[in-house]
PDB file of C-alpha atoms in Angstrom:
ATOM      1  CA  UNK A 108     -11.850  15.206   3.070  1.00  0.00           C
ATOM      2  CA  UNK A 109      -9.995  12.008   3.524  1.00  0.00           C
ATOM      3  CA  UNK A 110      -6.961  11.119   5.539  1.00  0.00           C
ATOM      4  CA  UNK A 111      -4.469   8.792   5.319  1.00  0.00           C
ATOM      5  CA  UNK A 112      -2.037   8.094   7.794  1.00  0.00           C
ATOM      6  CA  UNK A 113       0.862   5.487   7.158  1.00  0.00           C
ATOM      7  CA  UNK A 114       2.518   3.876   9.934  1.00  0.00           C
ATOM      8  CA  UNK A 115       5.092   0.916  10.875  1.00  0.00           C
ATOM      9  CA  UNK A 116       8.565   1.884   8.939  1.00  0.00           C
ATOM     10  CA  UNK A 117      11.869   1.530  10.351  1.00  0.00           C
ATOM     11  CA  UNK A 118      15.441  -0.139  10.021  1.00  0.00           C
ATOM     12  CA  UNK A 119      15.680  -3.664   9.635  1.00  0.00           C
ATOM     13  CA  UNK A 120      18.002  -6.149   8.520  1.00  0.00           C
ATOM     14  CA  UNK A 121      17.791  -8.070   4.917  1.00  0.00           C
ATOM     15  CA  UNK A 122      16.007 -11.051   5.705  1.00  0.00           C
ATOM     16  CA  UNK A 123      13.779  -9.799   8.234  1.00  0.00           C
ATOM     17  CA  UNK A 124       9.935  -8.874   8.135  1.00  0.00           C
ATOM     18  CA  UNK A 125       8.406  -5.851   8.954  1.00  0.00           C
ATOM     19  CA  UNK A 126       4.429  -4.557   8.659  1.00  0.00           C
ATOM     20  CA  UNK A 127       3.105  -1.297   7.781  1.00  0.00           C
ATOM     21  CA  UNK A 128      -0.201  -0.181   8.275  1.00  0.00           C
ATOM     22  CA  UNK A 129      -2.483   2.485   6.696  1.00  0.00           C
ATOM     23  CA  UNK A 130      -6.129   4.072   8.172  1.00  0.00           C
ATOM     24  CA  UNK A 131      -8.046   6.257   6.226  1.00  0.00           C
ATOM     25  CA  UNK A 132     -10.285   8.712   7.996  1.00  0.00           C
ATOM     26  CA  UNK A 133     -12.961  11.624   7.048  1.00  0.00           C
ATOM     27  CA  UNK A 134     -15.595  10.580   5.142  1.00  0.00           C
ATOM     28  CA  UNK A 135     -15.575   6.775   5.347  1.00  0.00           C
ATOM     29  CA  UNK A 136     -19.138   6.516   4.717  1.00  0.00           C
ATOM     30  CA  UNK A 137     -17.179   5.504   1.003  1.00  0.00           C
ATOM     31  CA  UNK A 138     -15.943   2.375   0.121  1.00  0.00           C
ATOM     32  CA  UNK A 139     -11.923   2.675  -0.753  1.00  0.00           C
ATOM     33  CA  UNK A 140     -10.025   0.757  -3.072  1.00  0.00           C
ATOM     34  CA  UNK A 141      -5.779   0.948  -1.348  1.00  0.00           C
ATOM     35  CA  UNK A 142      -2.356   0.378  -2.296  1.00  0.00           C
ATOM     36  CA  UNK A 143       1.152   0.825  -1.738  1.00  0.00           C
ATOM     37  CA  UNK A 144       3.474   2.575  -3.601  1.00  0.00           C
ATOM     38  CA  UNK A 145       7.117   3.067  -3.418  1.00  0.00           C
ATOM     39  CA  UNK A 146       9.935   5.576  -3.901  1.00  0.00           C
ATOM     40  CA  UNK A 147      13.229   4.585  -3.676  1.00  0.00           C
ATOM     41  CA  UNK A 148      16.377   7.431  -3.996  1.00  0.00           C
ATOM     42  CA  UNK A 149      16.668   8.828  -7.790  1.00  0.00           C
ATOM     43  CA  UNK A 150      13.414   6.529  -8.730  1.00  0.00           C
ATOM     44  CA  UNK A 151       9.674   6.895  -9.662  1.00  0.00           C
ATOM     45  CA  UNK A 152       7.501   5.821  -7.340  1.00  0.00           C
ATOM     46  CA  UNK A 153       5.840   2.166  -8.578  1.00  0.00           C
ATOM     47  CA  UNK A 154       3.316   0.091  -7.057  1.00  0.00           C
ATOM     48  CA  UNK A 155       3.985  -1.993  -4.620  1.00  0.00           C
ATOM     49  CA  UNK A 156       0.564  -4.041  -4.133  1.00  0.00           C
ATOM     50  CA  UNK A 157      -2.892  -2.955  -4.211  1.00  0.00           C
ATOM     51  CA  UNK A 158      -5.985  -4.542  -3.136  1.00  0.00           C
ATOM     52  CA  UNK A 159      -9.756  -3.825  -3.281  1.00  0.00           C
ATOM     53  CA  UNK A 160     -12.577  -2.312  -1.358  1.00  0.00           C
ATOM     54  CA  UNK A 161     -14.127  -5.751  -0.426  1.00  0.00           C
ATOM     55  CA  UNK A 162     -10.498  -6.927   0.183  1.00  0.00           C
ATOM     56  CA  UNK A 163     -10.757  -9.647  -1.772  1.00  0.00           C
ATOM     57  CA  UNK A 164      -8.799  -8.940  -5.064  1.00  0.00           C
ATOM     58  CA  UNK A 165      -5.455  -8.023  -5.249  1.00  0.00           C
ATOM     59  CA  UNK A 166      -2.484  -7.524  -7.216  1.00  0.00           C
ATOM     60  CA  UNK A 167       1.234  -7.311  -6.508  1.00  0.00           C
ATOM     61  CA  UNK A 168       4.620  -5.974  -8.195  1.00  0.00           C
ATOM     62  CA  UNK A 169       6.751  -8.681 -10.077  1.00  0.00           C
ATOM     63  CA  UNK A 170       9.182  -7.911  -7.077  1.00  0.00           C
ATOM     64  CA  UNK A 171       7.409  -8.604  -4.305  1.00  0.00           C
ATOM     65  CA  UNK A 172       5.088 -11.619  -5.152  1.00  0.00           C
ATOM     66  CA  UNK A 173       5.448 -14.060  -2.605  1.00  0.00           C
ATOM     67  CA  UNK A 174       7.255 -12.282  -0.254  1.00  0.00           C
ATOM     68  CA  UNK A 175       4.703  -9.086   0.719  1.00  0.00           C
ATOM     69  CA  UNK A 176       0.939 -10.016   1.469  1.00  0.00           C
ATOM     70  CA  UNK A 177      -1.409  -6.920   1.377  1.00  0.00           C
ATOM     71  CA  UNK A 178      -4.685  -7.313   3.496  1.00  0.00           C
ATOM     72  CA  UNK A 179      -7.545  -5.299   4.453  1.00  0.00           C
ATOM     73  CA  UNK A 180      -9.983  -4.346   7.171  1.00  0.00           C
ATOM     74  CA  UNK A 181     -12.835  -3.210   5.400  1.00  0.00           C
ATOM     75  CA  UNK A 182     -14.739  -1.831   8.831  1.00  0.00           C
ATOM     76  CA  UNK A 183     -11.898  -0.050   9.924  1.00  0.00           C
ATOM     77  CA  UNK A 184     -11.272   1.049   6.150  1.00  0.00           C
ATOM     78  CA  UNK A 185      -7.408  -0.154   6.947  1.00  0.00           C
ATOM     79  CA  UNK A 186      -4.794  -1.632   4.976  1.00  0.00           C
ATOM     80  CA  UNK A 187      -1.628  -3.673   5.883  1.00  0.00           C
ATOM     81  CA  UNK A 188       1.471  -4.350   3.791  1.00  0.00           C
ATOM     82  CA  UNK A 189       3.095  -7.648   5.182  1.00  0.00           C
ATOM     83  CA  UNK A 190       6.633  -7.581   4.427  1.00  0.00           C
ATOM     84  CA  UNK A 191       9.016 -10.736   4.837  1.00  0.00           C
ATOM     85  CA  UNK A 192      12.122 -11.554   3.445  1.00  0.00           C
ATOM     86  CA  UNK A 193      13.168  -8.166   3.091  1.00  0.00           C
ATOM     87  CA  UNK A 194      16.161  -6.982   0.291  1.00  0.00           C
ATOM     88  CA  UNK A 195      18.245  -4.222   0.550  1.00  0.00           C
ATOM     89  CA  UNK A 196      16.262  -2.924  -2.806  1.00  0.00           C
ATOM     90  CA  UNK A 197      13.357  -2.813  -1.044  1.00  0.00           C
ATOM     91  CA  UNK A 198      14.225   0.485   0.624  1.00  0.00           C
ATOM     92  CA  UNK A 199      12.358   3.174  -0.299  1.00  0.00           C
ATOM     93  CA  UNK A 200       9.630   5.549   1.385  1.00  0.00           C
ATOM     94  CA  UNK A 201       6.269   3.476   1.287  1.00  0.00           C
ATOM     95  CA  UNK A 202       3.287   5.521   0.540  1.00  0.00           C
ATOM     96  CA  UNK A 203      -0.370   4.457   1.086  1.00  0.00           C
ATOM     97  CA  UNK A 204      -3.053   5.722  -1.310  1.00  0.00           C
ATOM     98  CA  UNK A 205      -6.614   5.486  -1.038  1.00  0.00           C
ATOM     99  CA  UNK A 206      -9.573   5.979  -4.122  1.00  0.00           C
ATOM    100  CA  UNK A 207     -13.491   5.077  -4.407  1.00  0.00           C
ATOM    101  CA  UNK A 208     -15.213   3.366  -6.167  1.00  0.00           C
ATOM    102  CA  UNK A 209     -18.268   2.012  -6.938  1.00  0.00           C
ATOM    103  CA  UNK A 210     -17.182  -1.543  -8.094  1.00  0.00           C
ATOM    104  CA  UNK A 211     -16.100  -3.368  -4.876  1.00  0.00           C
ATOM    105  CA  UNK A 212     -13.567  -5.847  -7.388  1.00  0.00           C
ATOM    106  CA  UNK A 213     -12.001  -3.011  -8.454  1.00  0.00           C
ATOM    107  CA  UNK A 214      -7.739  -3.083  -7.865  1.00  0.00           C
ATOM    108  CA  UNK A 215      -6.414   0.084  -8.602  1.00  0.00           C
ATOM    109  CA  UNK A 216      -2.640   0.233 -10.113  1.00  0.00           C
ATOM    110  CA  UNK A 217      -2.486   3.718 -11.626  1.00  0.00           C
ATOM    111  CA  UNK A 218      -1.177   6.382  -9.516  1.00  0.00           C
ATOM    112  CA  UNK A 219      -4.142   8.500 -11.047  1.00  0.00           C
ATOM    113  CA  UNK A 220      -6.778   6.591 -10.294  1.00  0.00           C
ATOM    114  CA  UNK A 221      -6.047   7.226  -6.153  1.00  0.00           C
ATOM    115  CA  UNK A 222      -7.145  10.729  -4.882  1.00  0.00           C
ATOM    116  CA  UNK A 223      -5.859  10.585  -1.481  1.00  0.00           C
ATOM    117  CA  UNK A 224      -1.962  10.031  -0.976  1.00  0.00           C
ATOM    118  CA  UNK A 225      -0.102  10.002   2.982  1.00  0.00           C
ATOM    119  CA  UNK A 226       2.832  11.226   3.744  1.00  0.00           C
ATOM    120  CA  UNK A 227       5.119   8.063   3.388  1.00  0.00           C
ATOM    121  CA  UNK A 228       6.968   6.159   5.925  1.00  0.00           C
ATOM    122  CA  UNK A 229      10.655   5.272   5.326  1.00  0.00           C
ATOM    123  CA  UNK A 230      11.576   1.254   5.312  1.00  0.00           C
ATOM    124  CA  UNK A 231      15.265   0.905   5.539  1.00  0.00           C
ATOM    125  CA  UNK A 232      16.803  -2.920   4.477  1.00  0.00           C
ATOM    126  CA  UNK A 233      20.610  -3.092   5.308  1.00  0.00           C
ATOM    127  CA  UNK A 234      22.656  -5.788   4.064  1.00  0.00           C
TER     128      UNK A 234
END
């Protein structure tokens, strides 16, 4: 069993930058390919940015390119989602996700292909 545990939401103003962070625990002896996805009120939940196991590919939403960076930590099998210039659209409930597999390129941007999901942490741009 794996966990994932989001962390790093909050209430900030438009304009400002904020980071959340994921871990996944349990049986890390895998390799994990992680994203971010995002829900806002009365909306599916799209990705937000995803990146690889060997954190070196990734691949961002048409709405955050060039303003979110998504890195990795591939000891600590930990994922960040750098956040600047933040927009009052941006608010939503941020969920982490976390999949294997075998191909350490691989960047996952399916909701299916992830089998472990946290909880979700709220961000919260005002204007």
């Amino acid at each position: 069993q794996v966990q994932v545990v989001e962390t790093g939401g909050g209430l900030v103003q438009a304009g400002d930058s904020l980071r959340l962070s994921c871990a996944a625990s349990g049986r890390t002896s895998s390799n994990y390919f992680m994203g971010w996805f995002r829900q806002a009120p009365g909306k599916e939940r799209e990705l937000v940015a995803a990146i690889s196991w060997n954190g070196l590919n990734t691949d961002y939403s048409d709405s955050v390119k060039g303003r979110f960076t998504i890195t990795k930590d591939k000891a600590e099998n930990t994922v960040y989602l750098q956040m600047s210039s933040l927009k009052p659209e941006d608010t939503a409930v941020y969920y982490c996700a976390a999949g294997s597999s075998s191909e350490s390129r691989w960047v996952a941007t399916m909701e299916v292909e992830y089998e472990y999901w946290g909880q979700g942490t709220q961000v919260t741009v005002s204007s």
